Every structure is written in C-alpha cells, then in structure tokens.
Coordinates of C-alpha atoms in Angstrom, one line a residue:
Chain A
X284 CA 14.7 141.4 -80.4
X285 CA 16.3 143.9 -77.8
X286 CA 19.3 145.9 -79.5
X287 CA 21.8 144.1 -76.9
X288 CA 23.3 140.7 -77.6
X289 CA 23.4 138.0 -74.9
X290 CA 26.4 136.9 -73.8
X291 CA 26.0 133.5 -75.1
X292 CA 25.7 134.0 -78.6
X293 CA 24.4 130.7 -79.4
X294 CA 21.4 131.6 -77.4
X295 CA 20.9 134.7 -79.7
X296 CA 20.5 132.9 -82.7
X297 CA 18.5 130.4 -81.2
X298 CA 15.8 133.4 -80.3
X299 CA 16.5 134.4 -83.5
X300 CA 15.6 131.6 -85.6
X301 CA 12.2 131.0 -83.3
X302 CA 11.4 134.5 -84.3
X303 CA 12.1 134.0 -87.8
X304 CA 10.3 131.1 -87.7
X305 CA 7.1 132.7 -86.1
X306 CA 7.3 135.5 -88.8
X307 CA 7.3 133.0 -91.3
X308 CA 4.4 131.3 -89.9
X309 CA 2.3 134.8 -89.1
X310 CA 3.1 136.0 -93.1
X311 CA 2.1 132.8 -94.4
X312 CA -1.3 133.1 -92.1
X313 CA -2.1 136.4 -93.5
X314 CA -1.7 135.3 -97.0
X315 CA -4.3 132.5 -96.3
X316 CA -6.5 135.1 -95.2
X317 CA -6.1 137.4 -98.0
X318 CA -6.4 135.3 -100.6
X319 CA -9.5 133.6 -99.1
X320 CA -10.8 136.9 -98.9
X321 CA -9.9 137.5 -102.5
X322 CA -11.3 134.1 -103.7
X323 CA -14.5 135.1 -102.4
X324 CA -14.5 138.6 -103.7
X325 CA -13.1 138.2 -107.1
X326 CA -14.9 134.5 -107.2
X327 CA -11.5 132.7 -107.9
X328 CA -11.9 129.0 -107.1
X329 CA -8.5 128.3 -108.0
X330 CA -7.2 130.4 -105.2
X331 CA -9.8 129.3 -102.8
X332 CA -8.3 125.9 -103.4
X333 CA -4.7 126.9 -103.0
X334 CA -5.8 128.5 -99.5
X335 CA -7.3 125.1 -98.4
X336 CA -4.3 123.4 -99.5
X337 CA -2.1 125.7 -97.9
X338 CA -3.6 125.0 -94.7
X339 CA -1.2 122.0 -94.2
X340 CA 1.9 124.0 -94.4
X341 CA 0.2 126.2 -91.3
X342 CA 0.0 123.2 -89.0
X343 CA 3.1 122.2 -89.9
X344 CA 5.0 125.6 -89.0
X345 CA 2.7 125.9 -86.0
X346 CA 4.2 122.2 -84.8
X347 CA 8.0 123.4 -85.4
X348 CA 7.3 127.1 -83.2
X349 CA 5.9 125.1 -80.5
X350 CA 8.7 122.5 -80.5
X351 CA 11.4 125.3 -81.0
X352 CA 9.6 127.4 -77.7
X353 CA 9.7 124.2 -75.5
X354 CA 13.0 123.7 -76.7
X355 CA 14.4 127.3 -75.6
X356 CA 12.0 127.0 -72.4
X357 CA 13.8 123.6 -71.1
X358 CA 17.2 124.3 -72.3
X359 CA 18.0 128.3 -71.6
X360 CA 14.8 128.7 -68.7
X361 CA 14.5 132.4 -70.3
X362 CA 14.1 135.4 -67.8
X363 CA 12.6 138.8 -68.4
X364 CA 12.0 140.0 -72.1
X365 CA 13.0 136.8 -73.7
X366 CA 10.9 134.8 -71.2
X367 CA 7.9 137.0 -72.6
X368 CA 9.1 136.4 -76.3
X369 CA 9.1 132.6 -75.6
X370 CA 5.8 132.4 -73.8
X371 CA 4.0 134.9 -76.0
X372 CA 4.9 133.1 -79.3
X373 CA 3.3 129.7 -77.5
X374 CA 0.3 132.2 -77.6
X375 CA 0.4 133.5 -80.7
X376 CA 0.7 130.4 -82.6
X377 CA -2.7 129.2 -81.9
X378 CA -4.0 132.1 -82.6
X379 CA -2.1 132.4 -86.1
X380 CA -3.4 128.5 -87.0
X381 CA -6.8 129.7 -86.1
X382 CA -6.7 132.3 -88.3
X383 CA -5.6 130.0 -91.0
X384 CA -8.6 127.5 -90.3
X385 CA -10.8 130.3 -90.5
X386 CA -9.3 131.5 -93.9
X387 CA -10.0 127.6 -94.7
X388 CA -13.4 128.0 -94.0
X389 CA -13.7 131.2 -96.2
X390 CA -12.5 129.7 -99.1
X391 CA -15.0 126.6 -98.5
X392 CA -17.6 129.3 -98.2
X393 CA -16.5 131.0 -101.5
X394 CA -16.7 128.1 -103.5
X395 CA -20.1 127.3 -102.2
X396 CA -21.0 131.0 -103.5
X397 CA -19.7 130.9 -106.4
X398 CA -22.3 128.8 -107.9
X399 CA -25.0 131.6 -107.6
X400 CA -25.1 134.5 -108.8
X401 CA -23.1 137.8 -107.2
X402 CA -23.4 138.6 -103.7
X403 CA -26.4 141.0 -102.5
X404 CA -24.8 143.0 -99.2
X405 CA -21.5 142.6 -101.2
X406 CA -20.4 146.1 -100.4
X407 CA -20.8 145.4 -96.4
X408 CA -19.3 142.2 -96.6
X409 CA -16.4 143.5 -98.4
X410 CA -16.0 146.4 -96.0
X411 CA -15.9 144.1 -93.1
X412 CA -12.9 141.9 -95.2
X413 CA -11.2 144.9 -95.8
X414 CA -11.1 145.8 -92.0
X415 CA -10.5 142.5 -90.9
X416 CA -7.6 141.7 -93.1
X417 CA -6.1 145.2 -92.3
X418 CA -6.3 144.1 -88.5
X419 CA -4.5 140.8 -89.4
X420 CA -1.9 142.8 -91.3
X421 CA -1.3 145.5 -88.8
X422 CA -1.1 142.9 -86.3
X423 CA 1.6 140.9 -88.6
X424 CA 3.5 143.9 -88.7
X425 CA 3.6 144.9 -84.6
X426 CA 4.9 141.3 -84.1
X427 CA 7.6 141.8 -86.9
X428 CA 8.7 145.1 -85.7
X429 CA 8.3 144.7 -82.2
X430 CA 5.5 147.9 -82.4
X431 CA 3.2 148.3 -79.4
X432 CA 1.9 151.4 -80.7
X433 CA 0.4 149.7 -84.0
X434 CA -0.6 146.6 -81.7
X435 CA -2.4 149.4 -79.8
X436 CA -3.9 150.5 -82.8
X437 CA -5.6 147.1 -83.7
X438 CA -7.3 146.8 -80.7
X439 CA -8.5 150.1 -80.7
X440 CA -10.0 149.1 -83.9
X441 CA -11.6 145.8 -82.9
X442 CA -14.7 147.9 -81.9
X443 CA -15.5 149.3 -85.4
X444 CA -15.1 145.7 -86.7
X445 CA -17.6 144.5 -84.3
X446 CA -19.9 147.1 -85.4
X447 CA -19.1 146.6 -89.4
X448 CA -20.0 142.8 -88.4
X449 CA -23.1 143.4 -86.7
X450 CA -24.3 145.9 -89.8
X451 CA -23.4 143.5 -92.5
X452 CA -25.2 140.8 -89.8
X453 CA -28.6 142.4 -89.8
X454 CA -28.8 143.5 -93.5
X455 CA -28.1 139.8 -94.2
X456 CA -31.0 138.6 -92.0
X457 CA -33.3 141.3 -93.5
X458 CA -32.4 139.8 -96.9
X459 CA -32.9 136.5 -95.8
X460 CA -36.3 137.4 -94.6
X461 CA -37.3 139.6 -97.7
X462 CA -35.9 137.4 -100.7
X463 CA -36.6 133.8 -100.1
X464 CA -34.7 133.1 -103.6
X465 CA -31.5 134.7 -101.9
X466 CA -32.3 133.0 -98.5
X467 CA -29.4 130.2 -98.8
X468 CA -26.5 132.8 -99.9
X469 CA -27.7 134.9 -97.5
X470 CA -27.2 132.2 -94.4
X471 CA -23.8 131.6 -96.1
X472 CA -22.9 135.2 -96.0
X473 CA -23.4 135.3 -92.3
X474 CA -20.8 132.6 -91.8
X475 CA -18.7 134.6 -93.6
X476 CA -19.2 137.6 -91.4
X477 CA -18.9 135.2 -88.6
X478 CA -15.3 133.9 -89.9
X479 CA -14.1 137.7 -90.7
X480 CA -15.0 138.6 -87.3
X481 CA -13.4 135.8 -85.4
X482 CA -10.1 136.2 -88.0
X483 CA -10.5 140.1 -86.7
X484 CA -10.5 138.7 -82.8
X485 CA -7.2 136.6 -83.6
X486 CA -5.5 139.8 -85.0
X487 CA -6.5 141.4 -81.6
X488 CA -5.0 138.6 -79.6
X489 CA -2.0 138.6 -81.6
X490 CA -1.9 142.5 -80.9
X491 CA -2.4 141.9 -76.9
X492 CA 0.5 139.8 -76.6
X493 CA 2.8 142.1 -78.8
X494 CA 2.1 144.9 -76.2
X495 CA 2.9 142.6 -73.5
X496 CA 5.9 141.3 -75.4
X497 CA 7.0 145.2 -75.8
X498 CA 5.6 146.9 -73.0
X499 CA 5.6 144.0 -70.4
X500 CA 2.1 145.1 -69.4
X501 CA -0.9 142.5 -69.5
X502 CA -3.8 144.6 -71.4
X503 CA -6.3 141.5 -72.4
X504 CA -9.5 141.7 -70.6
X505 CA -9.4 145.6 -70.3
X506 CA -12.1 146.7 -71.8
X507 CA -12.7 149.5 -69.8
X508 CA -9.0 150.8 -70.1
X509 CA -8.8 150.3 -74.4
X510 CA -12.1 152.7 -74.1
X511 CA -10.3 155.0 -71.7
X512 CA -7.5 154.5 -74.7
X513 CA -9.9 155.8 -77.1
X514 CA -10.7 158.7 -75.3
Chain B
X186 CA 10.1 145.3 -41.8
X187 CA 12.3 142.7 -40.2
X188 CA 15.3 144.2 -41.5
X189 CA 15.6 147.7 -43.1
X190 CA 18.6 149.0 -44.7
X191 CA 18.5 153.0 -45.1
X192 CA 21.4 154.5 -47.3
X193 CA 23.9 152.0 -46.1
X194 CA 27.5 152.5 -47.1
X195 CA 30.4 150.2 -46.7
X196 CA 33.9 150.4 -47.0
X197 CA 37.0 148.1 -47.1
X198 CA 39.2 150.3 -45.7
X199 CA 39.2 153.2 -48.2
X200 CA 37.5 151.3 -51.1
X201 CA 33.6 151.5 -51.2
X202 CA 31.9 148.0 -51.6
X203 CA 28.2 149.3 -50.7
X204 CA 26.5 153.0 -51.9
X205 CA 23.5 154.0 -50.0
X206 CA 21.7 150.6 -50.2
X207 CA 18.1 150.8 -49.3
X208 CA 16.0 148.5 -48.9
X209 CA 13.5 146.3 -46.8
X210 CA 13.0 142.6 -45.6
X211 CA 9.7 141.8 -44.5
X212 CA 8.8 138.9 -41.6
X213 CA 9.2 135.4 -42.9
X214 CA 9.8 136.0 -46.4
X215 CA 12.4 134.6 -48.1
X216 CA 14.6 137.7 -49.9
X217 CA 17.1 137.0 -52.2
X218 CA 20.0 138.8 -53.5
X219 CA 21.2 138.6 -57.1
X220 CA 24.0 140.6 -58.9
X221 CA 27.3 139.5 -60.8
X222 CA 30.4 138.7 -58.6
X223 CA 31.8 141.9 -56.9
X224 CA 28.6 143.6 -57.0
X225 CA 28.2 143.5 -52.7
X226 CA 25.5 141.4 -52.6
X227 CA 27.8 139.1 -50.1
X228 CA 28.9 142.3 -48.3
X229 CA 25.1 143.1 -47.6
X230 CA 24.7 140.0 -46.3
X231 CA 27.3 140.3 -43.8
X232 CA 26.6 143.4 -42.5
X233 CA 22.8 141.8 -41.2
X234 CA 25.2 140.0 -38.5
X235 CA 28.0 142.3 -38.3
X236 CA 30.1 139.1 -40.0
X237 CA 32.4 142.0 -41.5
X238 CA 33.5 143.4 -38.4
X239 CA 35.9 140.1 -38.2
X240 CA 37.5 141.9 -41.1
X241 CA 40.2 145.0 -40.2
X242 CA 39.4 148.0 -41.6
X243 CA 36.0 148.2 -42.3
X244 CA 33.2 150.5 -41.8
X245 CA 29.9 151.3 -42.4
X246 CA 27.8 154.4 -42.8
X247 CA 23.8 154.6 -42.7
X248 CA 21.1 152.8 -41.4
X249 CA 20.8 149.1 -41.0
X250 CA 17.9 148.1 -38.5
X251 CA 16.6 144.6 -37.0
X252 CA 13.1 145.2 -35.7
X253 CA 13.4 148.5 -36.2
X254 CA 16.9 148.7 -33.7
X255 CA 20.2 149.6 -34.8
X256 CA 22.0 146.7 -35.8
X257 CA 25.5 149.1 -35.7
X258 CA 24.7 151.0 -32.2
X259 CA 27.3 151.1 -30.0
X260 CA 25.7 149.2 -27.2
X261 CA 24.7 145.9 -29.6
X262 CA 25.8 143.0 -28.1
X263 CA 27.3 141.0 -31.3
X264 CA 27.1 137.6 -29.7
X265 CA 23.0 138.2 -28.9
X266 CA 23.1 139.7 -32.4
X267 CA 24.5 136.6 -33.8
X268 CA 22.2 134.3 -31.9
X269 CA 18.9 136.4 -33.6
X270 CA 20.7 136.2 -37.2
X271 CA 22.1 132.8 -38.2
X272 CA 24.1 132.1 -41.2
X273 CA 24.4 129.1 -43.6
X274 CA 27.7 129.7 -45.7
X275 CA 28.8 128.8 -49.4
X276 CA 30.7 125.5 -48.2
X277 CA 29.4 123.0 -45.8
X278 CA 31.4 123.9 -43.0
X279 CA 30.7 121.4 -39.9
X280 CA 32.8 121.2 -36.8
X281 CA 35.1 117.7 -36.5
X282 CA 32.8 116.5 -34.0
X283 CA 29.8 114.1 -33.6
X284 CA 26.2 115.1 -35.3
X285 CA 24.9 115.6 -32.2
X286 CA 27.8 117.8 -31.0
X287 CA 27.5 120.1 -34.3
X288 CA 24.0 120.8 -33.4
X289 CA 24.1 121.0 -29.1
X290 CA 27.4 123.6 -30.1
X291 CA 25.7 126.6 -29.8
X292 CA 23.3 126.0 -27.2
X293 CA 25.7 124.8 -25.1
X294 CA 28.0 128.2 -25.6
X295 CA 26.5 130.3 -22.5
X296 CA 23.7 127.9 -21.6
X297 CA 23.5 125.1 -19.2
X298 CA 21.0 123.1 -20.3
X299 CA 19.5 120.0 -18.8
X300 CA 20.8 116.9 -20.8
X301 CA 16.8 115.7 -22.0
X302 CA 16.2 119.2 -23.1
X303 CA 19.7 119.5 -24.9
X304 CA 18.5 116.6 -26.6
X305 CA 15.0 117.6 -27.4
X306 CA 16.4 120.7 -28.9
X307 CA 19.0 118.8 -30.9
X308 CA 16.0 117.0 -32.2
X309 CA 13.7 119.6 -33.0
X310 CA 16.5 121.4 -35.0
X311 CA 17.5 118.3 -36.6
X312 CA 13.7 117.3 -37.7
X313 CA 13.7 121.1 -38.7
X314 CA 16.4 120.8 -41.1
X315 CA 15.3 117.5 -42.2
X316 CA 17.7 115.3 -41.3
X317 CA 16.4 113.5 -38.2
X318 CA 15.4 110.6 -40.2
X319 CA 19.1 110.6 -41.6
X320 CA 20.6 110.9 -38.7
X321 CA 18.8 109.9 -35.9
X322 CA 20.5 106.2 -35.7
X323 CA 24.1 107.5 -35.6
X324 CA 23.9 110.8 -33.5
X325 CA 27.6 110.2 -32.3
X326 CA 29.2 109.2 -35.7
X327 CA 31.1 112.1 -36.6
X328 CA 29.7 115.0 -38.9
X329 CA 32.5 114.4 -41.5
X330 CA 30.8 110.9 -42.7
X331 CA 27.8 112.7 -43.7
X332 CA 27.6 113.9 -47.8
X333 CA 27.4 117.6 -48.5
X334 CA 24.0 117.8 -48.6
X335 CA 23.5 116.4 -45.4
X336 CA 26.6 118.3 -44.0
X337 CA 24.9 121.7 -45.5
X338 CA 21.5 120.6 -43.9
X339 CA 23.3 119.8 -40.6
X340 CA 24.6 123.7 -40.5
X341 CA 21.0 124.4 -41.0
X342 CA 20.4 122.8 -38.3
X343 CA 23.3 124.2 -35.9
X344 CA 22.2 127.6 -37.2
X345 CA 18.5 126.7 -36.3
X346 CA 19.0 125.1 -33.1
X347 CA 19.6 128.4 -31.0
X348 CA 16.5 129.5 -32.1
X349 CA 17.4 132.5 -34.6
X350 CA 14.7 134.7 -36.3
X351 CA 16.5 135.5 -39.1
X352 CA 18.9 132.6 -41.7
X353 CA 21.4 134.6 -43.8
X354 CA 22.3 132.4 -46.6
X355 CA 25.4 132.8 -48.5
X356 CA 25.0 130.6 -51.7
X357 CA 24.1 127.5 -49.5
X358 CA 23.7 125.1 -52.8
X359 CA 26.7 126.1 -54.7
X360 CA 28.5 123.2 -53.5
X361 CA 25.6 120.7 -53.7
X362 CA 24.6 118.6 -56.4
X363 CA 21.4 118.9 -58.0
X364 CA 18.9 116.3 -56.0
X365 CA 20.5 117.8 -52.6
X366 CA 19.8 121.3 -54.0
X367 CA 16.2 120.6 -54.5
X368 CA 16.0 119.1 -50.7
X369 CA 17.8 122.1 -49.5
X370 CA 15.2 124.4 -51.7
X371 CA 12.4 122.7 -49.9
X372 CA 13.9 123.0 -46.7
X373 CA 14.1 126.3 -47.1
X374 CA 9.9 126.8 -48.2
X375 CA 9.3 124.8 -44.9
X376 CA 12.1 127.1 -42.9
X377 CA 9.8 130.3 -44.1
X378 CA 7.0 129.3 -41.5
X379 CA 8.9 130.1 -39.0
X380 CA 12.3 132.5 -40.1
X381 CA 12.8 135.2 -42.1
X382 CA 15.5 134.1 -45.0
X383 CA 17.7 136.3 -46.7
X384 CA 19.6 134.3 -49.6
X385 CA 22.8 135.3 -51.8
X386 CA 22.6 133.2 -55.0
X387 CA 24.3 133.0 -58.3
X388 CA 22.0 130.9 -59.9
X389 CA 19.2 133.3 -60.9
X390 CA 16.5 130.1 -61.4
X391 CA 17.1 129.6 -57.7
X392 CA 16.2 132.7 -56.7
X393 CA 13.2 132.8 -59.3
X394 CA 12.0 129.2 -57.4
X395 CA 12.5 129.9 -54.1
X396 CA 12.3 133.8 -53.0
X397 CA 9.2 136.0 -52.5
X398 CA 11.4 139.3 -53.4
X399 CA 14.4 139.5 -55.0
X400 CA 17.1 142.8 -55.3
X401 CA 19.6 143.0 -57.8
X402 CA 22.7 144.6 -57.2
X403 CA 24.8 146.3 -59.4
X404 CA 28.2 148.1 -58.7
X405 CA 27.4 148.0 -54.7
X406 CA 23.9 149.6 -55.6
X407 CA 20.7 148.5 -55.1
X408 CA 19.3 148.5 -59.1
X409 CA 16.0 147.2 -58.4
X410 CA 13.9 145.4 -55.6
X411 CA 10.9 143.7 -56.7
X412 CA 8.5 140.8 -56.1
X413 CA 10.1 137.5 -57.6
X414 CA 7.6 137.3 -60.2
X415 CA 7.7 140.8 -61.4
X416 CA 11.6 141.2 -61.6
X417 CA 12.1 137.7 -63.5
X418 CA 9.6 138.5 -65.7
X419 CA 8.8 142.3 -66.1
X420 CA 11.9 144.2 -64.9
X421 CA 11.7 148.0 -64.8
X422 CA 15.0 148.6 -65.0
X423 CA 17.0 148.2 -68.2
X424 CA 20.3 146.9 -66.0
X425 CA 18.1 144.3 -64.3
X426 CA 16.6 143.3 -67.6
X427 CA 20.3 142.7 -69.3
X428 CA 21.3 140.4 -66.0
X429 CA 18.3 138.1 -66.0
X430 CA 18.7 137.6 -69.4
X431 CA 22.5 137.1 -69.9
X432 CA 22.8 140.0 -72.5
X433 CA 25.6 142.6 -72.8
X434 CA 25.2 146.2 -71.8

C-alpha cells in the first residue's frame, strides 16, 4: 500500500488484511500452476493429485477475498488508490481462481499422459510451460510489490507466449498426422498447451490490473500501445 | 464558462484566505468544492454572489466573472447579482412567515406582480423544489412547521422563485437526515437542467454522487480540478489522493 497511513488506523488494518489475504491466494495459485507443470514434466502422480485436492482451498480463499472487498466497499466507501485497490482485487480473484482451475486441468491431463510413454514435443511444451510459469510468478511478484514495471514486462512478454503456443500446437498437429500411435497423446498435449496459454493470459490480466492500481492507467485492450511499448 | 475565476485572492483584513484561485464552472453543471475546514472553499463560494461584502475589512484581488462580466466591477448592482446567483445555506433558514410568503418574499422585493402571477410563480418554485405536493394544502401554514428537509427545500424554492441562473449551496444537507439528504440530492439532479450549481460539501460521497466537476481546495489554494469521476478514482496530485483516502500527509 501507499507509504502514508490513514487517519483511521482500523481502515489501514482492514486494507492490509485484504492485501495479505490476496497475496496468500496469489501465492497459492502460483504454487498450483508450478506443481501442475512439475507433475506433468516429472510424471509425478502424487503431485498431480495434490494440485487437484488444493483447488478447494483456492475456491475458499476466493470467496473470502470477495467478502472482504465487498465489506470494505460497503463500510468504507473508498476513494482514489484505495478504491482502485479494492476493485482491482475483485477482478484479480477471478483470474487467480481460473489459474487454479487450469492448473487442475493440467494435473488431470498429466495423470492421463503418465499412462503412456514419454512425451513427443516435450521440449516445446516445456518451453511454453516455463514461459507461462514465469508470467504467473512475475504477475504475482508485481502485485505483491505494487511494481508496475514488472507488470508491464509481463504484458510485453505475452506475445512470446502466444508464439510458443502456436509453435508447439503446430508441431503436435503434425505429430498427430504423421504418427497414428501418438495421436491420442498429441491431442492431449494440445489441451495442455491451451491451458498453459490461458494461464499466461490470466497472468496478463493480473498485470494489467497492477498497472491500473499503481499508475491509475487502464491498459486493457491496448494492443497498439503495447506494440509501441515494445518499440 | 458560466463562472470563471482567474488568480483570485481574498483577504479577511490582512489574513489571506484565497491564493490565486483559478477555475471555471460550466453552464448547467454541478460543481463541487471540497477540502478540509478553513481551506477557503466557502469563502470562494461567497465571492460568487459577493456575500463576503457584508463583512467588514474584506478585500479581493484578481478576476471573477459571471458570463464574462466582472463580478467585482465597481458598477455591479449587488442586489441584481444576487438575483442571478441564489444561495442555499448550511442550516435551513426559513423566515417566520407562511410557506407562501417565504417563497414570494424575493418576488415581492422590487416587483409588483398581480396576485395570480405571484401564485403561479410560487407554485412553479415549489414544484421545482419538489415541495409542492407536500405544501399545496397548507400554503398559509407557518414555514416553521415543516421538517428540516422540507425547510431546506423551501429555501431552495425561495431561491429559485426569482429565477436565478446560478445556485450556490453551502453544505446544504449537513443538517439533514439520510432520507432528506437523498431527496435533496435528487432535487439537485433535476435542478441542473435549468441552473448552474456550485456546492460546498464536507461529504466526499455526496460530491462523488452529485457533481460533474470537483475542485479540491487546501490552504486557500486550488490543488486540483477534474471531472468528478477522475478525481475520486485517479487523482493526479498527491495531496488530493491523501485527502480523499483519509491519509496522513
């Protein structure tokens, strides 16, 4: 939060409580994504099942965050940065919760894929997974530190992730055509790529909200400006 | 601009209360003045209809115009100015007269209207102030019998009866309960179709709810003027942010 404190210290502690809660939720979503990816790459069934189990906890954190935000809106009628903080959280919780759902989807696919031999196109999928996880980690770090520069880096990087996804997807389709024995697994991996790309999209949404929170600038739906940003 | 202030200074004796106030109020907008006690917002408001002239030892420097005409020019007829720029105060201040006579008061000053026309204009003012339905059957009753919210709407009826162009409101709801406040705020929205409204309020939510533009005053200076939506979500100046979020400096 901002350096200065509110005249009403209880208001400070309520906002702080929400910030801590949101951070807990963001870190939990990030861990789910990381563990889901690890379960996929390391063929770790126990880890995949742990990711699936932990989704309930993330859902609970989402409901509590919404309740805290609504209470602050009703009781404090915040303005300025406080208003942006509360409304941004109402949006971010949805992205975090969706990240968790996609991590569960990833873990479920990982469990399926473990039944067969090692992955074709493993390197491409791993690159995409690494980039998506980096986007999530950076978005969470940007949110925690209120660092819009890091958030803008995530926005700039989104194109690279799209490109990695396209590359991996095309390769998998080719494999599915050329090697009938790998058809099922290649198809499952296209789903994996889609989940990873969507996870990165949610990280982008979170980053856009961080820019709005810190700079009071709405950068959503600003493809051209982002291109300009990239120079 | 309906009202324009450029580099306006105001002094109570030697104490300077306004420092170079520069802002513009557009025709038929609701313009809110906010800021902590003693910041100069009410002083500025009272400059617009020269209410401060009633105090000894005050002086003004700079430019303040209404429709591009200097409000403080030597040839300005202050009585005429105040007919164009009506005022509603913090506490409802009906005269100890009937409801009808309160509204007719300004109309009778310097005007000789036939009874039917007078009645028509009183009715129009009471309707404009959303008080007609409650008052039409007791126009000869004392205004002091009305509730606080009704009294404040009566004061608005009295102000608009003389058909001003601008309404100045100095914390008009601070003595009212939430329901009467809501009614008055609703009334302001309908009044903006015909009048330019400048309101001083300590209630930030009220400024956010009713106004189109907000100016934040601090220590007699305008810190920031912006569309209300922007000022309450994305203020540009740190002092504004600190004031609206209730933070220490």
